[in-house]
PDB file of C-alpha atoms in Angstrom:
ATOM      1  CA  MET P  27     -25.081 -42.759 -25.826  1.00 47.00           C
ATOM      2  CA  GLN P  28     -25.335 -45.021 -22.720  1.00 52.00           C
ATOM      3  CA  LYS P  29     -21.531 -46.042 -23.098  1.00 52.00           C
ATOM      4  CA  LEU P  30     -20.724 -42.249 -23.499  1.00 43.00           C
ATOM      5  CA  ALA P  31     -22.566 -41.520 -20.227  1.00 47.00           C
ATOM      6  CA  GLN P  32     -20.870 -44.398 -18.404  1.00 52.00           C
ATOM      7  CA  LEU P  33     -17.434 -43.137 -19.687  1.00 47.00           C
ATOM      8  CA  SER P  34     -18.123 -39.650 -18.436  1.00 46.00           C
ATOM      9  CA  GLN P  35     -19.169 -40.984 -15.013  1.00 50.00           C
ATOM     10  CA  LYS P  36     -15.969 -43.131 -14.895  1.00 47.00           C
ATOM     11  CA  LEU P  37     -13.658 -40.409 -15.815  1.00 47.00           C
ATOM     12  CA  ASN P  38     -15.556 -37.847 -13.518  1.00 54.00           C
ATOM     13  CA  LEU P  39     -15.212 -35.110 -16.039  1.00 53.00           C
ATOM     14  CA  THR P  40     -16.370 -32.462 -13.483  1.00 58.00           C
ATOM     15  CA  GLN P  41     -12.919 -32.442 -11.872  1.00 67.00           C
ATOM     16  CA  TYR P  42     -11.436 -31.191 -15.251  1.00 75.00           C
ATOM     17  CA  VAL P  43     -14.061 -28.431 -15.707  1.00 77.00           C
ATOM     18  CA  VAL P  44     -11.550 -25.706 -14.476  1.00 79.00           C
ATOM     19  CA  TYR P  45      -8.809 -26.710 -16.902  1.00 86.00           C
ATOM     20  CA  ILE P  46     -11.287 -27.074 -19.850  1.00 85.00           C
ATOM     21  CA  GLY P  47     -12.836 -23.671 -18.855  1.00 82.00           C
ATOM     22  CA  PHE P  48      -9.357 -21.998 -18.661  1.00 87.00           C
ATOM     23  CA  LEU P  49      -8.377 -23.324 -22.045  1.00 90.00           C
ATOM     24  CA  LEU P  50     -11.600 -22.187 -23.624  1.00 88.00           C
ATOM     25  CA  ILE P  51     -11.437 -18.618 -22.167  1.00 87.00           C
ATOM     26  CA  PHE P  52      -7.847 -18.278 -23.197  1.00 90.00           C
ATOM     27  CA  VAL P  53      -8.563 -19.345 -26.717  1.00 92.00           C
ATOM     28  CA  PHE P  54     -11.649 -17.003 -27.000  1.00 90.00           C
ATOM     29  CA  PHE P  55      -9.596 -14.058 -25.759  1.00 89.00           C
ATOM     30  CA  ALA P  56      -6.600 -14.917 -27.999  1.00 91.00           C
ATOM     31  CA  ILE P  57      -8.767 -14.894 -30.856  1.00 91.00           C
ATOM     32  CA  THR P  58     -10.919 -11.884 -30.201  1.00 89.00           C
ATOM     33  CA  LEU P  59      -8.405  -9.801 -28.501  1.00 86.00           C
ATOM     34  CA  GLY P  60      -5.133 -10.809 -30.177  1.00 76.00           C
ATOM     35  CA  ASP P  61      -4.713  -7.453 -31.775  1.00 77.00           C
ATOM     36  CA  ASP P  62      -5.516  -5.536 -28.735  1.00 78.00           C
ATOM     37  CA  GLY P  63      -2.475  -6.863 -26.768  1.00 83.00           C
ATOM     38  CA  PHE P  64      -3.946  -9.987 -24.889  1.00 88.00           C
ATOM     39  CA  LEU P  65      -1.148 -12.286 -26.020  1.00 89.00           C
ATOM     40  CA  THR P  66       1.711  -9.995 -25.394  1.00 90.00           C
ATOM     41  CA  GLN P  67       4.290 -11.115 -22.811  1.00 89.00           C
ATOM     42  CA  ARG P  68       3.705  -7.880 -20.807  1.00 91.00           C
ATOM     43  CA  ASN P  69      -0.097  -8.557 -20.525  1.00 92.00           C
ATOM     44  CA  LEU P  70       0.252 -12.246 -19.564  1.00 91.00           C
ATOM     45  CA  VAL P  71       2.890 -11.408 -16.925  1.00 91.00           C
ATOM     46  CA  ASN P  72       0.666  -8.744 -15.554  1.00 92.00           C
ATOM     47  CA  ILE P  73      -2.065 -11.231 -15.127  1.00 92.00           C
ATOM     48  CA  ALA P  74       0.113 -13.549 -13.168  1.00 92.00           C
ATOM     49  CA  LEU P  75       1.254 -10.439 -10.989  1.00 92.00           C
ATOM     50  CA  GLN P  76      -2.395  -9.343 -10.416  1.00 92.00           C
ATOM     51  CA  THR P  77      -3.690 -12.830  -9.415  1.00 94.00           C
ATOM     52  CA  ALA P  78      -0.831 -13.464  -6.880  1.00 95.00           C
ATOM     53  CA  PRO P  79      -2.773 -12.088  -3.754  1.00 95.00           C
ATOM     54  CA  THR P  80      -6.049 -13.739  -4.737  1.00 95.00           C
ATOM     55  CA  THR P  81      -4.252 -17.112  -5.323  1.00 96.00           C
ATOM     56  CA  ILE P  82      -2.718 -16.851  -1.920  1.00 97.00           C
ATOM     57  CA  MET P  83      -6.145 -16.150  -0.387  1.00 97.00           C
ATOM     58  CA  ALA P  84      -7.541 -18.975  -2.321  1.00 96.00           C
ATOM     59  CA  ILE P  85      -5.192 -21.440  -0.755  1.00 97.00           C
ATOM     60  CA  GLY P  86      -6.412 -20.457   2.643  1.00 96.00           C
ATOM     61  CA  LEU P  87      -9.922 -20.750   1.616  1.00 97.00           C
ATOM     62  CA  VAL P  88      -9.428 -24.272   0.227  1.00 97.00           C
ATOM     63  CA  PHE P  89      -8.517 -25.449   3.750  1.00 97.00           C
ATOM     64  CA  VAL P  90     -11.594 -23.831   5.313  1.00 97.00           C
ATOM     65  CA  LEU P  91     -14.114 -24.986   2.709  1.00 96.00           C
ATOM     66  CA  ALA P  92     -12.480 -28.668   2.742  1.00 96.00           C
ATOM     67  CA  ALA P  93     -13.101 -28.682   6.427  1.00 96.00           C
ATOM     68  CA  GLY P  94     -16.795 -27.868   6.043  1.00 94.00           C
ATOM     69  CA  GLU P  95     -16.564 -24.207   7.003  1.00 95.00           C
ATOM     70  CA  ILE P  96     -16.576 -20.809   5.365  1.00 95.00           C
ATOM     71  CA  ASP P  97     -14.716 -17.595   5.876  1.00 95.00           C
ATOM     72  CA  LEU P  98     -16.006 -14.365   4.445  1.00 95.00           C
ATOM     73  CA  SER P  99     -13.572 -12.098   6.373  1.00 94.00           C
ATOM     74  CA  PHE P 100     -10.467 -12.544   4.506  1.00 94.00           C
ATOM     75  CA  GLY P 101     -10.906  -9.368   2.564  1.00 92.00           C
ATOM     76  CA  SER P 102     -11.048  -7.328   5.610  1.00 95.00           C
ATOM     77  CA  ILE P 103      -8.019  -9.248   7.066  1.00 96.00           C
ATOM     78  CA  VAL P 104      -6.031  -8.266   4.064  1.00 96.00           C
ATOM     79  CA  ALA P 105      -6.673  -4.543   4.594  1.00 96.00           C
ATOM     80  CA  VAL P 106      -5.945  -4.563   8.237  1.00 96.00           C
ATOM     81  CA  SER P 107      -2.738  -6.581   7.763  1.00 96.00           C
ATOM     82  CA  ALA P 108      -1.543  -4.335   4.966  1.00 96.00           C
ATOM     83  CA  LEU P 109      -2.266  -1.206   7.119  1.00 96.00           C
ATOM     84  CA  ALA P 110      -0.503  -2.787  10.101  1.00 96.00           C
ATOM     85  CA  SER P 111       2.528  -3.630   8.237  1.00 96.00           C
ATOM     86  CA  ALA P 112       2.630  -0.124   6.525  1.00 95.00           C
ATOM     87  CA  VAL P 113       2.390   1.613   9.890  1.00 95.00           C
ATOM     88  CA  VAL P 114       4.924  -0.493  11.591  1.00 95.00           C
ATOM     89  CA  LEU P 115       7.378  -0.160   8.733  1.00 94.00           C
ATOM     90  CA  GLY P 116       7.179   3.738   9.143  1.00 89.00           C
ATOM     91  CA  GLU P 117       8.960   3.378  12.479  1.00 90.00           C
ATOM     92  CA  GLN P 118      10.478  -0.146  12.867  1.00 90.00           C
ATOM     93  CA  PRO P 119      12.862  -2.375  10.869  1.00 92.00           C
ATOM     94  CA  LEU P 120      11.817  -4.724   8.007  1.00 93.00           C
ATOM     95  CA  PHE P 121      11.323  -7.668  10.235  1.00 94.00           C
ATOM     96  CA  PHE P 122       8.791  -6.047  12.508  1.00 96.00           C
ATOM     97  CA  GLY P 123       6.646  -4.821   9.631  1.00 95.00           C
ATOM     98  CA  ILE P 124       6.395  -8.265   8.126  1.00 96.00           C
ATOM     99  CA  LEU P 125       5.728  -9.769  11.576  1.00 97.00           C
ATOM    100  CA  ALA P 126       2.925  -7.282  12.142  1.00 96.00           C
ATOM    101  CA  GLY P 127       1.251  -8.051   8.922  1.00 95.00           C
ATOM    102  CA  LEU P 128       1.358 -11.764   9.312  1.00 96.00           C
ATOM    103  CA  GLY P 129       0.586 -11.639  12.951  1.00 96.00           C
ATOM    104  CA  VAL P 130      -2.610  -9.695  12.593  1.00 96.00           C
ATOM    105  CA  GLY P 131      -3.859 -12.152   9.761  1.00 96.00           C
ATOM    106  CA  VAL P 132      -2.967 -15.171  12.218  1.00 97.00           C
ATOM    107  CA  ALA P 133      -4.601 -13.397  15.203  1.00 97.00           C
ATOM    108  CA  ILE P 134      -7.720 -12.582  13.436  1.00 97.00           C
ATOM    109  CA  GLY P 135      -7.866 -16.192  12.124  1.00 97.00           C
ATOM    110  CA  PHE P 136      -7.262 -17.345  15.673  1.00 97.00           C
ATOM    111  CA  PHE P 137     -10.235 -15.148  16.914  1.00 97.00           C
ATOM    112  CA  ASN P 138     -12.596 -16.610  14.195  1.00 97.00           C
ATOM    113  CA  GLY P 139     -11.450 -20.141  15.017  1.00 96.00           C
ATOM    114  CA  ILE P 140     -12.210 -19.865  18.680  1.00 96.00           C
ATOM    115  CA  LEU P 141     -15.655 -18.655  17.984  1.00 96.00           C
ATOM    116  CA  VAL P 142     -16.299 -21.261  15.375  1.00 96.00           C
ATOM    117  CA  ALA P 143     -14.633 -24.343  16.957  1.00 95.00           C
ATOM    118  CA  TYR P 144     -15.009 -23.959  20.624  1.00 94.00           C
ATOM    119  CA  LEU P 145     -18.116 -21.579  20.886  1.00 94.00           C
ATOM    120  CA  ARG P 146     -19.648 -23.588  18.197  1.00 93.00           C
ATOM    121  CA  LEU P 147     -20.991 -20.619  16.282  1.00 95.00           C
ATOM    122  CA  PRO P 148     -21.749 -20.849  12.580  1.00 95.00           C
ATOM    123  CA  SER P 149     -18.639 -19.946  10.669  1.00 95.00           C
ATOM    124  CA  PHE P 150     -20.868 -18.025   8.170  1.00 95.00           C
ATOM    125  CA  LEU P 151     -22.244 -15.792  10.626  1.00 96.00           C
ATOM    126  CA  VAL P 152     -19.025 -15.427  12.574  1.00 96.00           C
ATOM    127  CA  THR P 153     -16.946 -14.386   9.619  1.00 96.00           C
ATOM    128  CA  LEU P 154     -19.842 -12.185   8.241  1.00 96.00           C
ATOM    129  CA  ALA P 155     -19.722 -10.295  11.577  1.00 96.00           C
ATOM    130  CA  THR P 156     -15.944 -10.148  11.694  1.00 96.00           C
ATOM    131  CA  MET P 157     -15.875  -9.019   8.055  1.00 95.00           C
ATOM    132  CA  GLY P 158     -17.665  -5.784   8.981  1.00 94.00           C
ATOM    133  CA  LEU P 159     -15.918  -5.489  12.197  1.00 95.00           C
ATOM    134  CA  PHE P 160     -12.504  -5.482  10.662  1.00 95.00           C
ATOM    135  CA  ALA P 161     -13.447  -3.465   7.699  1.00 94.00           C
ATOM    136  CA  GLY P 162     -14.540  -0.779  10.228  1.00 94.00           C
ATOM    137  CA  ILE P 163     -11.265  -1.231  11.998  1.00 94.00           C
ATOM    138  CA  ALA P 164      -9.306  -0.752   8.861  1.00 93.00           C
ATOM    139  CA  ARG P 165     -11.138   2.435   8.103  1.00 93.00           C
ATOM    140  CA  THR P 166     -10.400   3.996  11.654  1.00 92.00           C
ATOM    141  CA  MET P 167      -6.762   2.917  11.829  1.00 89.00           C
ATOM    142  CA  THR P 168      -5.635   5.716   9.538  1.00 86.00           C
ATOM    143  CA  ASP P 169      -8.743   7.864   9.297  1.00 87.00           C
ATOM    144  CA  LEU P 170      -9.376   6.536   5.783  1.00 88.00           C
ATOM    145  CA  ARG P 171      -5.807   7.795   4.620  1.00 90.00           C
ATOM    146  CA  SER P 172      -3.416   5.531   2.633  1.00 92.00           C
ATOM    147  CA  VAL P 173      -0.156   4.784   4.207  1.00 93.00           C
ATOM    148  CA  PRO P 174       2.873   4.881   1.980  1.00 93.00           C
ATOM    149  CA  VAL P 175       5.510   2.151   2.121  1.00 93.00           C
ATOM    150  CA  LEU P 176       8.857   3.695   1.636  1.00 90.00           C
ATOM    151  CA  ASN P 177      10.985   0.506   2.656  1.00 92.00           C
ATOM    152  CA  SER P 178      12.637  -0.512  -0.618  1.00 92.00           C
ATOM    153  CA  THR P 179      13.621  -4.019   0.636  1.00 94.00           C
ATOM    154  CA  PHE P 180      10.064  -4.632   1.525  1.00 95.00           C
ATOM    155  CA  THR P 181       8.580  -3.392  -1.816  1.00 94.00           C
ATOM    156  CA  ASP P 182      11.287  -5.466  -3.520  1.00 93.00           C
ATOM    157  CA  LEU P 183      10.521  -8.641  -1.459  1.00 93.00           C
ATOM    158  CA  PHE P 184       6.703  -8.368  -1.600  1.00 93.00           C
ATOM    159  CA  GLY P 185       6.095  -6.430  -4.878  1.00 88.00           C
ATOM    160  CA  SER P 186       8.449  -5.090  -7.612  1.00 85.00           C
ATOM    161  CA  GLY P 187      11.579  -7.188  -6.989  1.00 86.00           C
ATOM    162  CA  SER P 188      12.672 -10.262  -8.948  1.00 84.00           C
ATOM    163  CA  LEU P 189      15.169 -13.251  -8.573  1.00 86.00           C
ATOM    164  CA  PHE P 190      16.880 -14.552 -11.743  1.00 84.00           C
ATOM    165  CA  GLY P 191      14.199 -12.462 -13.873  1.00 85.00           C
ATOM    166  CA  VAL P 192      11.361 -14.085 -12.073  1.00 89.00           C
ATOM    167  CA  PRO P 193       9.102 -11.497 -10.250  1.00 93.00           C
ATOM    168  CA  SER P 194       8.862 -11.834  -6.506  1.00 94.00           C
ATOM    169  CA  LEU P 195       5.092 -12.073  -6.798  1.00 94.00           C
ATOM    170  CA  VAL P 196       5.284 -15.096  -9.029  1.00 94.00           C
ATOM    171  CA  LEU P 197       7.772 -16.672  -6.704  1.00 95.00           C
ATOM    172  CA  TRP P 198       5.566 -16.057  -3.616  1.00 95.00           C
ATOM    173  CA  THR P 199       2.690 -17.712  -5.614  1.00 96.00           C
ATOM    174  CA  ILE P 200       4.805 -20.827  -6.499  1.00 96.00           C
ATOM    175  CA  GLY P 201       6.082 -21.166  -3.057  1.00 96.00           C
ATOM    176  CA  ALA P 202       2.612 -20.838  -1.450  1.00 96.00           C
ATOM    177  CA  VAL P 203       1.096 -23.255  -3.831  1.00 97.00           C
ATOM    178  CA  ALA P 204       3.761 -25.850  -3.411  1.00 97.00           C
ATOM    179  CA  LEU P 205       3.603 -25.679   0.339  1.00 97.00           C
ATOM    180  CA  GLY P 206      -0.171 -25.570   0.334  1.00 96.00           C
ATOM    181  CA  HIS P 207      -0.339 -28.681  -1.979  1.00 96.00           C
ATOM    182  CA  PHE P 208       2.059 -30.517   0.122  1.00 97.00           C
ATOM    183  CA  VAL P 209       0.460 -29.931   3.396  1.00 96.00           C
ATOM    184  CA  PHE P 210      -3.042 -30.588   2.104  1.00 96.00           C
ATOM    185  CA  ARG P 211      -2.250 -33.782   0.232  1.00 94.00           C
ATOM    186  CA  GLU P 212       0.813 -35.214   2.010  1.00 94.00           C
ATOM    187  CA  THR P 213       0.494 -34.454   5.721  1.00 95.00           C
ATOM    188  CA  LYS P 214      -1.689 -35.845   8.497  1.00 96.00           C
ATOM    189  CA  PHE P 215      -3.148 -32.417   8.928  1.00 96.00           C
ATOM    190  CA  GLY P 216      -4.425 -32.267   5.538  1.00 95.00           C
ATOM    191  CA  ALA P 217      -6.049 -35.720   5.797  1.00 96.00           C
ATOM    192  CA  HIS P 218      -7.601 -34.595   9.072  1.00 97.00           C
ATOM    193  CA  VAL P 219      -9.106 -31.522   7.269  1.00 96.00           C
ATOM    194  CA  LEU P 220     -10.625 -33.661   4.519  1.00 96.00           C
ATOM    195  CA  ALA P 221     -11.943 -36.045   7.152  1.00 96.00           C
ATOM    196  CA  THR P 222     -13.527 -33.351   9.213  1.00 96.00           C
ATOM    197  CA  GLY P 223     -15.297 -31.838   6.218  1.00 94.00           C
ATOM    198  CA  ASP P 224     -16.463 -35.180   4.923  1.00 93.00           C
ATOM    199  CA  ASN P 225     -18.058 -36.415   8.303  1.00 93.00           C
ATOM    200  CA  PRO P 226     -17.083 -34.670  11.519  1.00 93.00           C
ATOM    201  CA  ARG P 227     -18.691 -37.129  13.691  1.00 93.00           C
ATOM    202  CA  ALA P 228     -16.834 -39.956  12.149  1.00 94.00           C
ATOM    203  CA  ALA P 229     -13.659 -37.944  12.328  1.00 93.00           C
ATOM    204  CA  GLN P 230     -14.234 -37.290  16.021  1.00 93.00           C
ATOM    205  CA  VAL P 231     -14.892 -40.964  16.678  1.00 92.00           C
ATOM    206  CA  SER P 232     -11.719 -41.876  14.891  1.00 92.00           C
ATOM    207  CA  GLY P 233      -9.485 -39.765  17.216  1.00 92.00           C
ATOM    208  CA  ILE P 234      -9.305 -36.535  15.206  1.00 93.00           C
ATOM    209  CA  LYS P 235      -9.642 -33.335  17.282  1.00 95.00           C
ATOM    210  CA  VAL P 236     -12.340 -31.774  15.136  1.00 95.00           C
ATOM    211  CA  PRO P 237     -12.424 -28.352  17.027  1.00 95.00           C
ATOM    212  CA  ARG P 238      -8.578 -27.991  16.780  1.00 96.00           C
ATOM    213  CA  VAL P 239      -8.800 -28.801  13.050  1.00 96.00           C
ATOM    214  CA  ARG P 240     -11.495 -26.100  12.635  1.00 97.00           C
ATOM    215  CA  MET P 241      -9.538 -23.651  14.496  1.00 97.00           C
ATOM    216  CA  LEU P 242      -6.316 -24.287  12.527  1.00 97.00           C
ATOM    217  CA  VAL P 243      -8.033 -24.036   9.164  1.00 97.00           C
ATOM    218  CA  MET P 244      -9.332 -20.573  10.174  1.00 97.00           C
ATOM    219  CA  MET P 245      -5.860 -19.555  11.305  1.00 97.00           C
ATOM    220  CA  VAL P 246      -4.342 -20.738   7.982  1.00 97.00           C
ATOM    221  CA  CYS P 247      -6.890 -18.668   6.106  1.00 96.00           C
ATOM    222  CA  GLY P 248      -6.018 -15.637   8.274  1.00 96.00           C
ATOM    223  CA  ALA P 249      -2.318 -16.158   7.586  1.00 97.00           C
ATOM    224  CA  CYS P 250      -2.936 -16.442   3.802  1.00 97.00           C
ATOM    225  CA  ALA P 251      -4.871 -13.165   3.906  1.00 96.00           C
ATOM    226  CA  GLY P 252      -2.207 -11.478   5.931  1.00 96.00           C
ATOM    227  CA  LEU P 253       0.388 -12.561   3.333  1.00 97.00           C
ATOM    228  CA  ALA P 254      -1.802 -11.364   0.568  1.00 96.00           C
ATOM    229  CA  GLY P 255      -2.028  -7.940   2.374  1.00 96.00           C
ATOM    230  CA  LEU P 256       1.910  -7.806   2.391  1.00 96.00           C
ATOM    231  CA  LEU P 257       1.828  -8.601  -1.401  1.00 96.00           C
ATOM    232  CA  TYR P 258      -0.778  -5.829  -2.110  1.00 96.00           C
ATOM    233  CA  ALA P 259       1.284  -3.330  -0.045  1.00 95.00           C
ATOM    234  CA  GLY P 260       4.506  -4.306  -1.575  1.00 94.00           C
ATOM    235  CA  ARG P 261       3.151  -4.078  -5.214  1.00 93.00           C
ATOM    236  CA  LEU P 262       1.316  -0.722  -4.694  1.00 93.00           C
ATOM    237  CA  GLN P 263       3.925   0.619  -2.366  1.00 93.00           C
ATOM    238  CA  SER P 264       1.124   1.690  -0.026  1.00 94.00           C
ATOM    239  CA  ALA P 265      -1.559   0.295   2.121  1.00 94.00           C
ATOM    240  CA  ARG P 266      -5.266   1.465   2.061  1.00 93.00           C
ATOM    241  CA  TYR P 267      -8.431   0.321   3.906  1.00 93.00           C
ATOM    242  CA  THR P 268     -10.084  -0.735   0.446  1.00 92.00           C
ATOM    243  CA  LEU P 269      -7.468  -3.427  -0.202  1.00 93.00           C
ATOM    244  CA  GLY P 270      -8.986  -6.935  -0.504  1.00 89.00           C
ATOM    245  CA  GLU P 271     -12.520  -5.601  -0.232  1.00 86.00           C
ATOM    246  CA  SER P 272     -13.370  -6.536  -3.889  1.00 85.00           C
ATOM    247  CA  ASP P 273     -11.754  -9.967  -3.765  1.00 89.00           C
ATOM    248  CA  LEU P 274     -14.441 -11.995  -1.921  1.00 90.00           C
ATOM    249  CA  MET P 275     -16.375 -12.932  -5.090  1.00 85.00           C
ATOM    250  CA  THR P 276     -13.271 -13.649  -7.137  1.00 87.00           C
ATOM    251  CA  VAL P 277     -11.487 -15.693  -4.460  1.00 93.00           C
ATOM    252  CA  ILE P 278     -14.733 -17.842  -3.781  1.00 90.00           C
ATOM    253  CA  ALA P 279     -15.244 -18.228  -7.605  1.00 86.00           C
ATOM    254  CA  ALA P 280     -11.688 -19.549  -8.098  1.00 90.00           C
ATOM    255  CA  VAL P 281     -11.803 -21.925  -5.259  1.00 92.00           C
ATOM    256  CA  ILE P 282     -15.194 -23.366  -6.275  1.00 89.00           C
ATOM    257  CA  ILE P 283     -14.292 -23.532  -9.960  1.00 86.00           C
ATOM    258  CA  GLY P 284     -11.118 -25.194  -9.076  1.00 88.00           C
ATOM    259  CA  GLY P 285     -12.904 -28.095  -7.586  1.00 86.00           C
ATOM    260  CA  THR P 286     -13.229 -27.486  -3.865  1.00 90.00           C
ATOM    261  CA  ALA P 287     -16.714 -28.686  -2.514  1.00 86.00           C
ATOM    262  CA  LEU P 288     -18.905 -26.211  -0.798  1.00 83.00           C
ATOM    263  CA  ASN P 289     -20.058 -28.838   1.824  1.00 86.00           C
ATOM    264  CA  GLY P 290     -16.458 -29.998   2.653  1.00 87.00           C
ATOM    265  CA  GLY P 291     -14.531 -33.231   2.237  1.00 87.00           C
ATOM    266  CA  LYS P 292     -13.060 -32.213  -1.007  1.00 89.00           C
ATOM    267  CA  GLY P 293     -10.462 -29.766  -2.076  1.00 91.00           C
ATOM    268  CA  THR P 294      -7.557 -29.002  -4.502  1.00 93.00           C
ATOM    269  CA  ILE P 295      -4.841 -26.368  -4.268  1.00 96.00           C
ATOM    270  CA  ILE P 296      -3.730 -26.797  -7.905  1.00 95.00           C
ATOM    271  CA  GLY P 297      -7.244 -26.425  -9.036  1.00 92.00           C
ATOM    272  CA  ALA P 298      -7.671 -23.103  -6.768  1.00 94.00           C
ATOM    273  CA  LEU P 299      -4.436 -21.878  -8.603  1.00 95.00           C
ATOM    274  CA  VAL P 300      -5.916 -22.556 -12.037  1.00 93.00           C
ATOM    275  CA  GLY P 301      -9.222 -21.146 -10.972  1.00 91.00           C
ATOM    276  CA  SER P 302      -7.491 -17.796  -9.802  1.00 93.00           C
ATOM    277  CA  LEU P 303      -5.533 -17.443 -12.924  1.00 94.00           C
ATOM    278  CA  MET P 304      -8.804 -18.079 -14.960  1.00 91.00           C
ATOM    279  CA  MET P 305     -10.612 -15.375 -13.039  1.00 90.00           C
ATOM    280  CA  GLY P 306      -7.561 -12.917 -13.600  1.00 91.00           C
ATOM    281  CA  MET P 307      -7.562 -13.761 -17.220  1.00 91.00           C
ATOM    282  CA  LEU P 308     -11.246 -13.147 -17.358  1.00 88.00           C
ATOM    283  CA  ASN P 309     -11.128  -9.839 -15.723  1.00 88.00           C
ATOM    284  CA  ASN P 310      -8.164  -8.801 -17.996  1.00 89.00           C
ATOM    285  CA  GLY P 311     -10.050  -9.830 -21.123  1.00 89.00           C
ATOM    286  CA  LEU P 312     -13.315  -8.045 -20.103  1.00 87.00           C
ATOM    287  CA  ILE P 313     -11.333  -4.863 -19.500  1.00 89.00           C
ATOM    288  CA  LEU P 314      -9.685  -5.057 -22.831  1.00 88.00           C
ATOM    289  CA  MET P 315     -13.027  -5.623 -24.326  1.00 87.00           C
ATOM    290  CA  GLY P 316     -14.230  -2.404 -22.740  1.00 84.00           C
ATOM    291  CA  LEU P 317     -16.705  -3.794 -20.262  1.00 81.00           C
ATOM    292  CA  SER P 318     -17.579  -1.685 -17.261  1.00 81.00           C
ATOM    293  CA  VAL P 319     -16.951  -2.828 -13.630  1.00 80.00           C
ATOM    294  CA  SER P 320     -20.580  -3.656 -13.242  1.00 83.00           C
ATOM    295  CA  ASP P 321     -20.536  -5.896 -16.322  1.00 81.00           C
ATOM    296  CA  GLN P 322     -17.486  -7.600 -14.877  1.00 78.00           C
ATOM    297  CA  MET P 323     -19.376  -8.192 -11.625  1.00 79.00           C
ATOM    298  CA  ILE P 324     -22.324  -9.763 -13.506  1.00 85.00           C
ATOM    299  CA  VAL P 325     -20.085 -12.116 -15.447  1.00 80.00           C
ATOM    300  CA  ARG P 326     -18.055 -13.180 -12.293  1.00 74.00           C
ATOM    301  CA  GLY P 327     -21.682 -13.778 -10.458  1.00 78.00           C
ATOM    302  CA  LEU P 328     -22.808 -15.980 -13.383  1.00 83.00           C
ATOM    303  CA  ILE P 329     -19.596 -17.982 -13.153  1.00 75.00           C
ATOM    304  CA  ILE P 330     -20.092 -18.582  -9.489  1.00 73.00           C
ATOM    305  CA  LEU P 331     -23.628 -19.816 -10.313  1.00 80.00           C
ATOM    306  CA  ILE P 332     -22.471 -22.166 -12.889  1.00 76.00           C
ATOM    307  CA  ALA P 333     -19.621 -23.409 -10.568  1.00 68.00           C
ATOM    308  CA  VAL P 334     -22.089 -23.995  -7.721  1.00 68.00           C
ATOM    309  CA  ALA P 335     -24.386 -25.850  -9.846  1.00 74.00           C
ATOM    310  CA  ILE P 336     -21.623 -28.159 -11.219  1.00 68.00           C
ATOM    311  CA  SER P 337     -20.309 -28.669  -7.649  1.00 60.00           C
ATOM    312  CA  LEU P 338     -23.513 -29.667  -6.198  1.00 61.00           C
ATOM    313  CA  ARG P 339     -24.466 -31.810  -9.137  1.00 60.00           C
ATOM    314  CA  ASP P 340     -21.340 -33.689  -8.582  1.00 56.00           C
ATOM    315  CA  VAL P 341     -21.995 -34.076  -4.916  1.00 50.00           C
ATOM    316  CA  ASN P 342     -25.584 -35.403  -5.336  1.00 52.00           C
ATOM    317  CA  ARG P 343     -24.504 -38.133  -7.873  1.00 53.00           C
TER     318      ARG P 343
END
């Protein structure tokens, strides 16, 4: 028994929890819902398409959490970015519509970053406040009306299009994950993010500009939320103030389950991808089982609790 415990500690099995959980949930639904269409190609592709925006948001949140901060406002950023893009597309060419959506995301991330990094306000309270602020702005932008997206090039690029048979949403996911993983693991900025989250004082002494890192991770999160807003608008061919408001729990669960530490200093983009797919698969399976929205929220809440317990247990070893 002691040898088994030593082997478990040596292998650090907690880092594989998301992969084991993904496999177990897939097998469970494959067995119980195999006759209800869970294993069909159409359903599996639909899971990948539905999780594309949440995966993009999860990438941004990995940077923020790994730096020892938190961002609760990305759902509101999604709605504002999508609406800004849809409104601009109604009067301007494609480029300006894309620029508006991404620009709004980066600008809000910059606003959050200034408050957190240079005014030294707690990121939890800052983003809790801006979450409500920009949710209100999204509601007033179009008087609670949805805005149609009629630009076919935009909807093909960010929603219903494909390249060599691969849906554009999947291509955006692959590209974002590859870029995020490279930046996080192979660049100086990624190393500075981890150092800042692990020990900000030591990082400051070693020459890392900690406030600048904190501001940049908030901007990265804002940019990812802006891109997610474009993907929602492209797929749904419209923008509405409700976009992104139900993604907060799902994205946080995906990131934590994926292996990113709540207290900073540890993160993984690949784990966030698998966590996002797992949450999407879970939602899909629960819907096929006939569970209500409230039951789905209960299950997601329980999963977050389990993930937090595992994360903190790993940290306190």
